[in-house]
Amino acid sequence: MKLLNSLGPNPRLVRMFAEEKGLELATDEIDIMAGENRQPSYLEKNPGGQLPALQLDDGSVLAETIAICEYLEELHPQPALIGATPEQRGAARMWTRRIEQKIVQPLTDGFRFAEGLAMFKDRLHVIPQAADDLKATAQEGLTWLDGQLGSKPFIAGDRFSLADIVLYSFLDFGRGVGQPIDPSNKNLAAWFERVTERPSADASLHAAARAGGMRA
Amino acid sequence: MKLLNSLGPNPRLVRMFAEEKGLELATDEIDIMAGENRQPSYLEKNPGGQLPALQLDDGSVLAETIAICEYLEELHPQPALIGATPEQRGAARMWTRRIEQKIVQPLTDGFRFAEGLAMFKDRLHVIPQAADDLKATAQEGLTWLDGQLGSKPFIAGDRFSLADIVLYSFLDFGRGVGQPIDPSNKNLAAWFERVTERPSADASLHAAARAGGMRA
């Protein structure tokens, strides 16, 4: 099993998920800046053309970030990052989904259609005239989530889960591309600091740059 | 356990999923046309404000379509619509995700920001200037998927899965709002006819209108 890995918040969140589980995954680095993921040698592995993907030992390839995390959890249930019961898993999946729809999708498309336009314009159907509204939508989603979070330590309640990892990876990306957390969202700002203190946050950030692939 | 149910492709796909499993779910009908889902009595159950949601016997509410389907599969594994093994589940989740990102999201936002604008403009951050490009993006996704489908009977291969149900529900919705399958996508058009012939396709369509809630 090896992770087809690259820059970007999606591979980073899979690395952070694996770090939290203490998993060591071999990696192949794919150069997305050079468009290696749009070349036939990658597309025959993952016709979706995106990173990351997980190449299994039988040669088949599992793509899509959340599907990869679900697969890793099934093979390595402890510690449970999706959940240990159907109800826990339901809650983590629900919150992950809300975060993806209300925050991650508009944040990333807002980036792709503006700051990322030069990179993405030949790879995706870009919609530059939507960029400002998409960024505003993501911020509205964050303000909604701040109210939902309240005094809970983590997104799904008392336990750290996939929902936190998805949100963290994309907000850490967002603050680097002009979409930071508005400081008036105090619950989220405090949550971001809490997650930053986890060893997996730093380790997953630097994993791609380490020789020999992914450490944990 | 009861389904908080309404018009629309998301509740329909959960009903179709349940029909395929032979599950009988009690329903409460929520009038989304009248905005009942944006009223406090619904928002305290599902602060995301969307339909469907699944109210569990302990009173907790599980929202988000895919999370609900995963939960139903965990409680009722047969017939497997996500999968019977980690690898099967991985494949179904991967294809579901690709369909959501490449087709469902741009198709539904294309609708919400154009034909659905009067209904959604006070409920969502609408981006009317993106509607035409979103619809075009969804059609490009369908053409990509047509090539991926090829001669396979179903999206994830030989077996009918959640990926087919998600795609079917949204394409059946799409053809009613000016976003039909381009007939040049012959593989998808044939797939659509195959899925239409399943009893669950018709039963799920009419379920919301039946007295006494959802039959199966």
CSV table of C-alpha atoms in Angstrom, one decimal:
chain,number,residue,atom,x,y,z
A,1,MET,CA,0.0,0.0,0.0
A,2,LYS,CA,1.4,3.4,-0.8
A,3,LEU,CA,0.1,6.9,-0.9
A,4,LEU,CA,0.3,8.9,-4.1
A,5,ASN,CA,1.1,12.1,-2.4
A,6,SER,CA,1.6,15.8,-3.3
A,7,LEU,CA,1.3,19.3,-2.0
A,8,GLY,CA,-2.1,20.6,-1.0
A,9,PRO,CA,-4.7,20.3,1.7
A,10,ASN,CA,-6.2,17.0,0.6
A,11,PRO,CA,-3.0,14.9,0.8
A,12,ARG,CA,-2.1,16.7,4.0
A,13,LEU,CA,-5.3,15.7,5.7
A,14,VAL,CA,-4.8,12.0,4.8
A,15,ARG,CA,-1.2,12.3,6.2
A,16,MET,CA,-2.6,13.9,9.3
A,17,PHE,CA,-5.2,11.1,9.6
A,18,ALA,CA,-2.5,8.5,9.3
A,19,GLU,CA,-0.2,10.3,11.8
A,20,GLU,CA,-3.0,10.3,14.3
A,21,LYS,CA,-3.3,6.5,13.9
A,22,GLY,CA,0.5,6.0,14.0
A,23,LEU,CA,0.5,4.5,10.6
A,24,GLU,CA,3.5,4.6,8.4
A,25,LEU,CA,2.6,4.9,4.7
A,26,ALA,CA,5.1,4.7,1.9
A,27,THR,CA,4.6,7.5,-0.6
A,28,ASP,CA,5.2,8.3,-4.2
A,29,GLU,CA,5.4,12.1,-4.8
A,30,ILE,CA,3.4,13.5,-7.7
A,31,ASP,CA,4.4,16.9,-8.9
A,32,ILE,CA,1.1,18.7,-9.2
A,33,MET,CA,2.7,22.1,-9.8
A,34,ALA,CA,4.2,20.6,-13.0
A,35,GLY,CA,0.8,19.0,-13.9
A,36,GLU,CA,2.1,15.4,-13.4
A,37,ASN,CA,-1.4,14.5,-12.2
A,38,ARG,CA,-2.9,15.4,-15.6
A,39,GLN,CA,-0.5,13.1,-17.5
A,40,PRO,CA,-1.6,9.7,-18.8
A,41,SER,CA,0.7,7.8,-16.4
A,42,TYR,CA,-1.2,9.3,-13.4
A,43,LEU,CA,-4.6,9.3,-15.0
A,44,GLU,CA,-4.5,5.6,-15.7
A,45,LYS,CA,-4.2,5.1,-11.9
A,46,ASN,CA,-6.7,7.8,-10.9
A,47,PRO,CA,-8.8,9.0,-13.8
A,48,GLY,CA,-10.2,11.7,-11.5
A,49,GLY,CA,-6.8,13.4,-11.9
A,50,GLN,CA,-6.6,14.5,-8.3
A,51,LEU,CA,-4.4,13.8,-5.3
A,52,PRO,CA,-4.1,11.9,-3.1
A,53,ALA,CA,-4.8,8.4,-4.0
A,54,LEU,CA,-4.0,5.1,-2.3
A,55,GLN,CA,-2.4,2.3,-4.4
A,56,LEU,CA,-3.3,-1.0,-2.8
A,57,ASP,CA,-1.1,-4.1,-2.9
A,58,ASP,CA,-3.1,-5.7,-5.7
A,59,GLY,CA,-2.4,-2.6,-7.9
A,60,SER,CA,-5.9,-1.1,-7.6
A,61,VAL,CA,-6.1,2.5,-6.7
A,62,LEU,CA,-8.5,4.1,-4.2
A,63,ALA,CA,-9.0,7.8,-4.8
A,64,GLU,CA,-10.9,10.5,-3.0
A,65,THR,CA,-9.7,11.7,0.4
A,66,ILE,CA,-12.6,10.7,2.5
A,67,ALA,CA,-12.8,7.3,0.9
A,68,ILE,CA,-9.1,6.8,1.7
A,69,CYS,CA,-9.6,7.8,5.4
A,70,GLU,CA,-12.6,5.5,5.7
A,71,TYR,CA,-10.5,2.7,4.3
A,72,LEU,CA,-7.6,3.3,6.7
A,73,GLU,CA,-10.0,3.4,9.6
A,74,GLU,CA,-11.5,0.0,8.6
A,75,LEU,CA,-8.0,-1.5,8.5
A,76,HIS,CA,-6.8,0.2,11.6
A,77,PRO,CA,-9.8,1.0,13.8
A,78,GLN,CA,-7.8,2.4,16.7
A,79,PRO,CA,-7.7,5.2,17.7
A,80,ALA,CA,-11.2,5.7,16.2
A,81,LEU,CA,-11.1,9.0,14.1
A,82,ILE,CA,-14.4,8.3,12.4
A,83,GLY,CA,-16.0,6.4,15.2
A,84,ALA,CA,-16.3,3.2,17.3
A,85,THR,CA,-20.0,2.8,16.9
A,86,PRO,CA,-22.5,3.5,14.1
A,87,GLU,CA,-23.8,6.5,15.9
A,88,GLN,CA,-20.3,8.0,16.4
A,89,ARG,CA,-19.4,7.3,12.8
A,90,GLY,CA,-22.7,8.9,11.7
A,91,ALA,CA,-21.9,12.1,13.7
A,92,ALA,CA,-18.3,12.3,12.3
A,93,ARG,CA,-19.5,11.8,8.8
A,94,MET,CA,-22.3,14.4,9.2
A,95,TRP,CA,-20.0,17.0,10.5
A,96,THR,CA,-17.3,16.2,7.9
A,97,ARG,CA,-19.9,16.6,5.2
A,98,ARG,CA,-21.2,19.9,6.5
A,99,ILE,CA,-17.7,21.2,6.7
A,100,GLU,CA,-17.0,20.1,3.1
A,101,GLN,CA,-20.1,21.7,1.7
A,102,LYS,CA,-20.3,24.9,3.7
A,103,ILE,CA,-16.6,25.7,3.9
A,104,VAL,CA,-14.2,23.5,2.0
A,105,GLN,CA,-15.9,23.6,-1.4
A,106,PRO,CA,-16.4,27.3,-1.6
A,107,LEU,CA,-13.0,28.1,0.0
A,108,THR,CA,-11.1,25.9,-2.4
A,109,ASP,CA,-13.1,27.0,-5.5
A,110,GLY,CA,-12.7,30.6,-4.4
A,111,PHE,CA,-8.9,30.0,-4.4
A,112,ARG,CA,-8.9,28.1,-7.7
A,113,PHE,CA,-10.9,30.8,-9.5
A,114,ALA,CA,-8.7,33.7,-8.2
A,115,GLU,CA,-5.2,33.2,-6.7
A,116,GLY,CA,-5.0,29.8,-8.2
A,117,LEU,CA,-6.4,30.7,-11.6
A,118,ALA,CA,-3.1,30.6,-13.5
A,119,MET,CA,-2.6,27.0,-12.3
A,120,PHE,CA,-6.1,25.7,-12.7
A,121,LYS,CA,-7.4,27.5,-15.8
A,122,ASP,CA,-6.2,24.8,-18.1
A,123,ARG,CA,-7.1,21.9,-15.8
A,124,LEU,CA,-10.7,22.8,-14.6
A,125,HIS,CA,-13.7,24.7,-15.8
A,126,VAL,CA,-12.9,27.8,-13.8
A,127,ILE,CA,-15.5,30.4,-12.9
A,128,PRO,CA,-13.5,33.6,-12.0
A,129,GLN,CA,-16.7,35.7,-11.7
A,130,ALA,CA,-17.8,33.5,-8.8
A,131,ALA,CA,-14.6,33.8,-6.7
A,132,ASP,CA,-15.5,36.6,-4.4
A,133,ASP,CA,-18.9,35.2,-3.6
A,134,LEU,CA,-17.4,31.8,-3.0
A,135,LYS,CA,-14.9,33.2,-0.5
A,136,ALA,CA,-17.8,35.0,1.2
A,137,THR,CA,-19.8,31.8,1.3
A,138,ALA,CA,-16.9,30.0,3.0
A,139,GLN,CA,-16.7,32.8,5.6
A,140,GLU,CA,-20.4,32.6,6.3
A,141,GLY,CA,-20.0,28.9,6.7
A,142,LEU,CA,-17.2,29.5,9.3
A,143,THR,CA,-19.4,31.9,11.2
A,144,TRP,CA,-22.2,29.3,11.3
A,145,LEU,CA,-19.7,26.7,12.4
A,146,ASP,CA,-18.4,28.9,15.2
A,147,GLY,CA,-21.9,29.1,16.6
A,148,GLN,CA,-22.3,25.3,16.3
A,149,LEU,CA,-18.9,24.7,18.0
A,150,GLY,CA,-19.6,26.9,21.0
A,151,SER,CA,-17.7,25.5,23.9
A,152,LYS,CA,-17.3,22.0,22.5
A,153,PRO,CA,-13.6,21.0,22.3
A,154,PHE,CA,-13.9,19.4,18.9
A,155,ILE,CA,-16.3,19.6,16.0
A,156,ALA,CA,-18.2,16.4,16.7
A,157,GLY,CA,-18.2,16.9,20.4
A,158,ASP,CA,-15.7,15.6,23.0
A,159,ARG,CA,-13.6,13.5,20.7
A,160,PHE,CA,-11.2,14.5,17.9
A,161,SER,CA,-12.4,13.1,14.6
A,162,LEU,CA,-12.0,13.2,10.8
A,163,ALA,CA,-14.2,16.4,10.9
A,164,ASP,CA,-11.5,18.2,12.8
A,165,ILE,CA,-8.8,17.0,10.5
A,166,VAL,CA,-10.6,18.0,7.3
A,167,LEU,CA,-11.4,21.5,8.7
A,168,TYR,CA,-7.9,22.0,10.0
A,169,SER,CA,-6.1,21.1,6.9
A,170,PHE,CA,-8.3,23.4,4.7
A,171,LEU,CA,-8.2,26.3,7.2
A,172,ASP,CA,-4.4,26.0,7.5
A,173,PHE,CA,-4.3,26.1,3.7
A,174,GLY,CA,-6.8,29.0,3.6
A,175,ARG,CA,-4.8,31.2,5.9
A,176,GLY,CA,-1.9,30.9,3.4
A,177,VAL,CA,-4.1,32.0,0.5
A,178,GLY,CA,-5.9,35.0,1.9
A,179,GLN,CA,-8.8,33.2,3.5
A,180,PRO,CA,-8.0,33.2,7.3
A,181,ILE,CA,-10.4,32.6,10.1
A,182,ASP,CA,-12.1,35.9,11.1
A,183,PRO,CA,-10.8,36.6,14.6
A,184,SER,CA,-14.4,37.4,15.7
A,185,ASN,CA,-15.0,33.7,15.3
A,186,LYS,CA,-13.5,33.1,18.7
A,187,ASN,CA,-14.6,29.5,19.2
A,188,LEU,CA,-13.0,28.5,15.9
A,189,ALA,CA,-9.9,30.5,16.5
A,190,ALA,CA,-9.4,28.7,19.9
A,191,TRP,CA,-10.2,25.3,18.3
A,192,PHE,CA,-7.6,26.0,15.6
A,193,GLU,CA,-4.9,26.7,18.2
A,194,ARG,CA,-5.9,23.4,20.1
A,195,VAL,CA,-5.5,21.4,16.9
A,196,THR,CA,-2.2,23.1,16.0
A,197,GLU,CA,-0.7,21.8,19.2
A,198,ARG,CA,-1.3,18.2,18.2
A,199,PRO,CA,1.9,16.5,16.9
A,200,SER,CA,0.0,15.3,13.8
A,201,ALA,CA,-0.5,18.9,12.7
A,202,ASP,CA,3.2,19.7,12.3
A,203,ALA,CA,4.2,16.2,11.2
A,204,SER,CA,1.7,16.1,8.4
A,205,LEU,CA,2.7,19.5,7.2
A,206,HIS,CA,6.3,18.5,6.6
A,207,ALA,CA,5.8,14.9,5.6
A,208,ALA,CA,5.9,15.6,1.9
A,209,ALA,CA,9.3,17.3,2.2
A,210,ARG,CA,10.9,14.5,4.1
A,211,ALA,CA,13.2,12.1,2.3
A,212,GLY,CA,12.0,8.5,2.2
A,213,GLY,CA,8.3,9.4,2.2
A,214,MET,CA,5.9,9.7,5.0
A,215,ARG,CA,7.2,9.0,8.5
A,216,ALA,CA,4.1,8.1,10.4
B,1,MET,CA,-36.2,5.9,13.9
B,2,LYS,CA,-37.9,8.2,11.4
B,3,LEU,CA,-36.9,10.1,8.3
B,4,LEU,CA,-37.5,13.8,8.2
B,5,ASN,CA,-38.5,13.8,4.6
B,6,SER,CA,-39.3,16.3,1.8
B,7,LEU,CA,-39.4,16.9,-1.9
B,8,GLY,CA,-36.0,17.0,-3.6
B,9,PRO,CA,-33.3,14.7,-4.9
B,10,ASN,CA,-31.5,14.2,-1.5
B,11,PRO,CA,-34.5,12.7,0.4
B,12,ARG,CA,-35.4,10.8,-2.7
B,13,LEU,CA,-32.0,9.1,-2.8
B,14,VAL,CA,-32.3,8.0,0.8
B,15,ARG,CA,-35.8,6.6,0.1
B,16,MET,CA,-34.4,4.7,-2.9
B,17,PHE,CA,-31.5,3.4,-0.8
B,18,ALA,CA,-34.0,2.2,1.8
B,19,GLU,CA,-36.3,0.7,-0.9
B,20,GLU,CA,-33.4,-1.3,-2.2
B,21,LYS,CA,-32.8,-2.7,1.3
B,22,GLY,CA,-36.5,-3.4,1.8
B,23,LEU,CA,-36.5,-1.1,4.8
B,24,GLU,CA,-39.7,0.5,6.0
B,25,LEU,CA,-39.0,4.0,7.5
B,26,ALA,CA,-41.6,6.1,9.2
B,27,THR,CA,-41.5,9.7,7.9
B,28,ASP,CA,-42.3,13.2,9.0
B,29,GLU,CA,-42.9,15.5,6.0
B,30,ILE,CA,-41.2,18.8,6.1
B,31,ASP,CA,-42.6,21.5,3.7
B,32,ILE,CA,-39.4,22.9,2.1
B,33,MET,CA,-41.4,25.0,-0.4
B,34,ALA,CA,-42.9,26.9,2.5
B,35,GLY,CA,-39.5,27.1,4.2
B,36,GLU,CA,-40.4,24.9,7.1
B,37,ASN,CA,-36.7,23.7,7.1
B,38,ARG,CA,-35.5,27.2,7.9
B,39,GLN,CA,-37.8,27.6,11.0
B,40,PRO,CA,-36.5,27.1,14.5
B,41,SER,CA,-38.4,23.9,15.1
B,42,TYR,CA,-36.5,22.2,12.3
B,43,LEU,CA,-33.2,24.0,12.9
B,44,GLU,CA,-33.0,22.7,16.4
B,45,LYS,CA,-33.1,19.2,15.0
B,46,ASN,CA,-30.8,19.9,12.0
B,47,PRO,CA,-28.9,23.2,12.3
B,48,GLY,CA,-27.7,22.6,8.7
B,49,GLY,CA,-31.2,23.4,7.6
B,50,GLN,CA,-31.4,20.8,4.9
B,51,LEU,CA,-33.3,17.7,4.2
B,52,PRO,CA,-33.4,14.8,4.8
B,53,ALA,CA,-32.4,13.9,8.3
B,54,LEU,CA,-32.8,10.8,10.4
B,55,GLN,CA,-34.2,11.1,13.8
B,56,LEU,CA,-33.0,8.3,16.0
B,57,ASP,CA,-34.9,6.6,18.8
B,58,ASP,CA,-32.9,8.5,21.4
B,59,GLY,CA,-34.0,11.8,19.9
B,60,SER,CA,-30.6,12.6,18.3
B,61,VAL,CA,-30.7,13.6,14.6
B,62,LEU,CA,-28.3,12.4,12.0
B,63,ALA,CA,-28.2,14.7,9.0
B,64,GLU,CA,-26.5,14.6,5.6
B,65,THR,CA,-27.6,12.2,3.0
B,66,ILE,CA,-24.5,10.1,2.7
B,67,ALA,CA,-24.0,9.8,6.4
B,68,ILE,CA,-27.6,8.5,6.7
B,69,CYS,CA,-27.1,5.9,4.0
B,70,GLU,CA,-23.9,4.8,5.7
B,71,TYR,CA,-25.8,4.4,8.9
B,72,LEU,CA,-28.6,2.4,7.3
B,73,GLU,CA,-26.0,0.1,5.7
B,74,GLU,CA,-24.3,-0.5,9.1
B,75,LEU,CA,-27.6,-1.4,10.7
B,76,HIS,CA,-28.9,-3.4,7.7
B,77,PRO,CA,-25.8,-4.7,5.8
B,78,GLN,CA,-27.7,-6.7,3.2
B,79,PRO,CA,-28.0,-6.2,0.4
B,80,ALA,CA,-24.7,-4.3,0.4
B,81,LEU,CA,-25.2,-1.0,-1.4
B,82,ILE,CA,-21.9,0.5,-0.2
B,83,GLY,CA,-20.0,-2.8,0.0
B,84,ALA,CA,-19.4,-6.1,1.8
B,85,THR,CA,-15.6,-5.6,2.1
B,86,PRO,CA,-13.4,-2.6,2.8
B,87,GLU,CA,-12.3,-2.6,-0.8
B,88,GLN,CA,-15.9,-2.6,-2.1
B,89,ARG,CA,-16.9,0.1,0.3
B,90,GLY,CA,-13.8,2.1,-0.8
B,91,ALA,CA,-14.8,1.8,-4.4
B,92,ALA,CA,-18.4,2.8,-3.8
B,93,ARG,CA,-17.4,5.8,-1.7
B,94,MET,CA,-14.8,6.9,-4.3
B,95,TRP,CA,-17.3,6.8,-7.1
B,96,THR,CA,-20.0,8.5,-5.0
B,97,ARG,CA,-17.6,11.3,-4.2
B,98,ARG,CA,-16.5,11.8,-7.8
B,99,ILE,CA,-20.2,12.0,-8.8
B,100,GLU,CA,-20.9,14.5,-6.1
B,101,GLN,CA,-18.0,16.7,-6.9
B,102,LYS,CA,-18.0,16.6,-10.7
B,103,ILE,CA,-21.8,16.4,-11.3
B,104,VAL,CA,-24.1,16.8,-8.3
B,105,GLN,CA,-22.6,20.0,-6.8
B,106,PRO,CA,-22.4,22.0,-10.0
B,107,LEU,CA,-25.8,20.7,-11.3
B,108,THR,CA,-27.6,21.6,-8.1
B,109,ASP,CA,-25.9,24.9,-7.6
B,110,GLY,CA,-26.5,25.6,-11.3
B,111,PHE,CA,-30.2,25.1,-10.6
B,112,ARG,CA,-30.3,27.0,-7.3
B,113,PHE,CA,-28.6,30.0,-8.9
B,114,ALA,CA,-31.0,30.1,-11.9
B,115,GLU,CA,-34.3,28.3,-12.1
B,116,GLY,CA,-34.3,27.9,-8.3
B,117,LEU,CA,-33.2,31.5,-7.6
B,118,ALA,CA,-36.6,32.8,-6.3
B,119,MET,CA,-36.7,29.9,-3.8
B,120,PHE,CA,-33.1,30.0,-2.7
B,121,LYS,CA,-32.1,33.6,-2.8
B,122,ASP,CA,-33.2,34.3,0.8
B,123,ARG,CA,-31.9,30.9,2.1
B,124,LEU,CA,-28.4,30.6,0.6
B,125,HIS,CA,-25.6,32.8,-0.6
B,126,VAL,CA,-26.6,32.6,-4.3
B,127,ILE,CA,-24.2,33.3,-7.2
B,128,PRO,CA,-26.4,33.8,-10.2
B,129,GLN,CA,-23.4,34.9,-12.4
B,130,ALA,CA,-22.0,31.4,-12.0
B,131,ALA,CA,-25.1,29.4,-13.0
B,132,ASP,CA,-24.3,28.9,-16.7
B,133,ASP,CA,-20.7,27.8,-16.0
B,134,LEU,CA,-21.9,25.5,-13.2
B,135,LYS,CA,-24.4,23.7,-15.6
B,136,ALA,CA,-21.6,23.4,-18.2
B,137,THR,CA,-19.3,21.9,-15.5
B,138,ALA,CA,-21.9,19.3,-14.6
B,139,GLN,CA,-22.3,18.4,-18.3
B,140,GLU,CA,-18.5,18.1,-18.6
B,141,GLY,CA,-18.6,15.8,-15.6
B,142,LEU,CA,-21.2,13.7,-17.2
B,143,THR,CA,-19.2,13.3,-20.4
B,144,TRP,CA,-16.2,12.3,-18.3
B,145,LEU,CA,-18.3,9.8,-16.5
B,146,ASP,CA,-19.7,8.4,-19.7
B,147,GLY,CA,-16.2,7.5,-20.7
B,148,GLN,CA,-15.5,6.0,-17.3
B,149,LEU,CA,-18.7,3.9,-17.4
B,150,GLY,CA,-18.0,2.4,-20.8
B,151,SER,CA,-19.6,-1.0,-20.9
B,152,LYS,CA,-19.8,-1.5,-17.2
B,153,PRO,CA,-23.4,-2.1,-16.0
B,154,PHE,CA,-23.1,0.1,-13.0
B,155,ILE,CA,-20.9,3.0,-11.8
B,156,ALA,CA,-18.7,1.0,-9.5
B,157,GLY,CA,-18.6,-2.0,-11.8
B,158,ASP,CA,-20.7,-5.1,-11.7
B,159,ARG,CA,-22.8,-4.3,-8.7
B,160,PHE,CA,-25.4,-1.7,-8.1
B,161,SER,CA,-24.3,0.7,-5.3
B,162,LEU,CA,-24.8,4.0,-3.5
B,163,ALA,CA,-23.0,5.7,-6.4
B,164,ASP,CA,-25.7,4.7,-8.8
B,165,ILE,CA,-28.4,5.8,-6.5
B,166,VAL,CA,-26.9,9.3,-5.9
B,167,LEU,CA,-26.3,9.8,-9.6
B,168,TYR,CA,-29.8,8.5,-10.6
B,169,SER,CA,-31.6,10.7,-8.2
B,170,PHE,CA,-29.8,13.9,-9.2
B,171,LEU,CA,-30.0,13.1,-13.0
B,172,ASP,CA,-33.8,12.4,-12.7
B,173,PHE,CA,-34.0,15.7,-10.9
B,174,GLY,CA,-31.8,17.4,-13.5
B,175,ARG,CA,-33.9,16.3,-16.5
B,176,GLY,CA,-36.9,18.1,-14.8
B,177,VAL,CA,-35.0,21.4,-14.5
B,178,GLY,CA,-33.4,21.7,-17.9
B,179,GLN,CA,-30.2,19.7,-17.3
B,180,PRO,CA,-30.9,16.4,-19.1
B,181,ILE,CA,-28.2,13.8,-20.0
B,182,ASP,CA,-26.8,14.7,-23.4
B,183,PRO,CA,-27.9,11.8,-25.7
B,184,SER,CA,-24.4,11.6,-27.1
B,185,ASN,CA,-23.4,10.2,-23.7
B,186,LYS,CA,-24.8,6.8,-24.8
B,187,ASN,CA,-23.3,4.8,-22.0
B,188,LEU,CA,-24.9,7.0,-19.4
B,189,ALA,CA,-28.2,7.1,-21.2
B,190,ALA,CA,-28.4,3.3,-21.3
B,191,TRP,CA,-27.4,3.2,-17.6
B,192,PHE,CA,-30.2,5.6,-16.8
B,193,GLU,CA,-32.7,3.4,-18.5
B,194,ARG,CA,-31.4,0.3,-16.6
B,195,VAL,CA,-31.8,2.0,-13.3
B,196,THR,CA,-35.2,3.4,-14.2
B,197,GLU,CA,-36.4,-0.2,-14.5
B,198,ARG,CA,-35.6,-1.0,-10.9
B,199,PRO,CA,-38.7,-1.0,-8.7
B,200,SER,CA,-36.9,1.3,-6.2
B,201,ALA,CA,-36.7,4.1,-8.8
B,202,ASP,CA,-40.4,4.4,-9.1
B,203,ALA,CA,-41.3,3.6,-5.5
B,204,SER,CA,-38.9,6.2,-4.2
B,205,LEU,CA,-40.2,8.9,-6.5
B,206,HIS,CA,-43.7,8.6,-5.2
B,207,ALA,CA,-43.0,7.7,-1.6
B,208,ALA,CA,-43.3,11.3,-0.4
B,209,ALA,CA,-46.8,11.6,-1.7
B,210,ARG,CA,-48.2,8.4,-0.2
B,211,ALA,CA,-50.4,8.6,2.8
B,212,GLY,CA,-48.8,7.1,5.9
B,213,GLY,CA,-45.3,7.9,5.0
B,214,MET,CA,-42.7,5.9,3.3
B,215,ARG,CA,-43.7,2.4,2.4
B,216,ALA,CA,-40.4,0.6,2.2
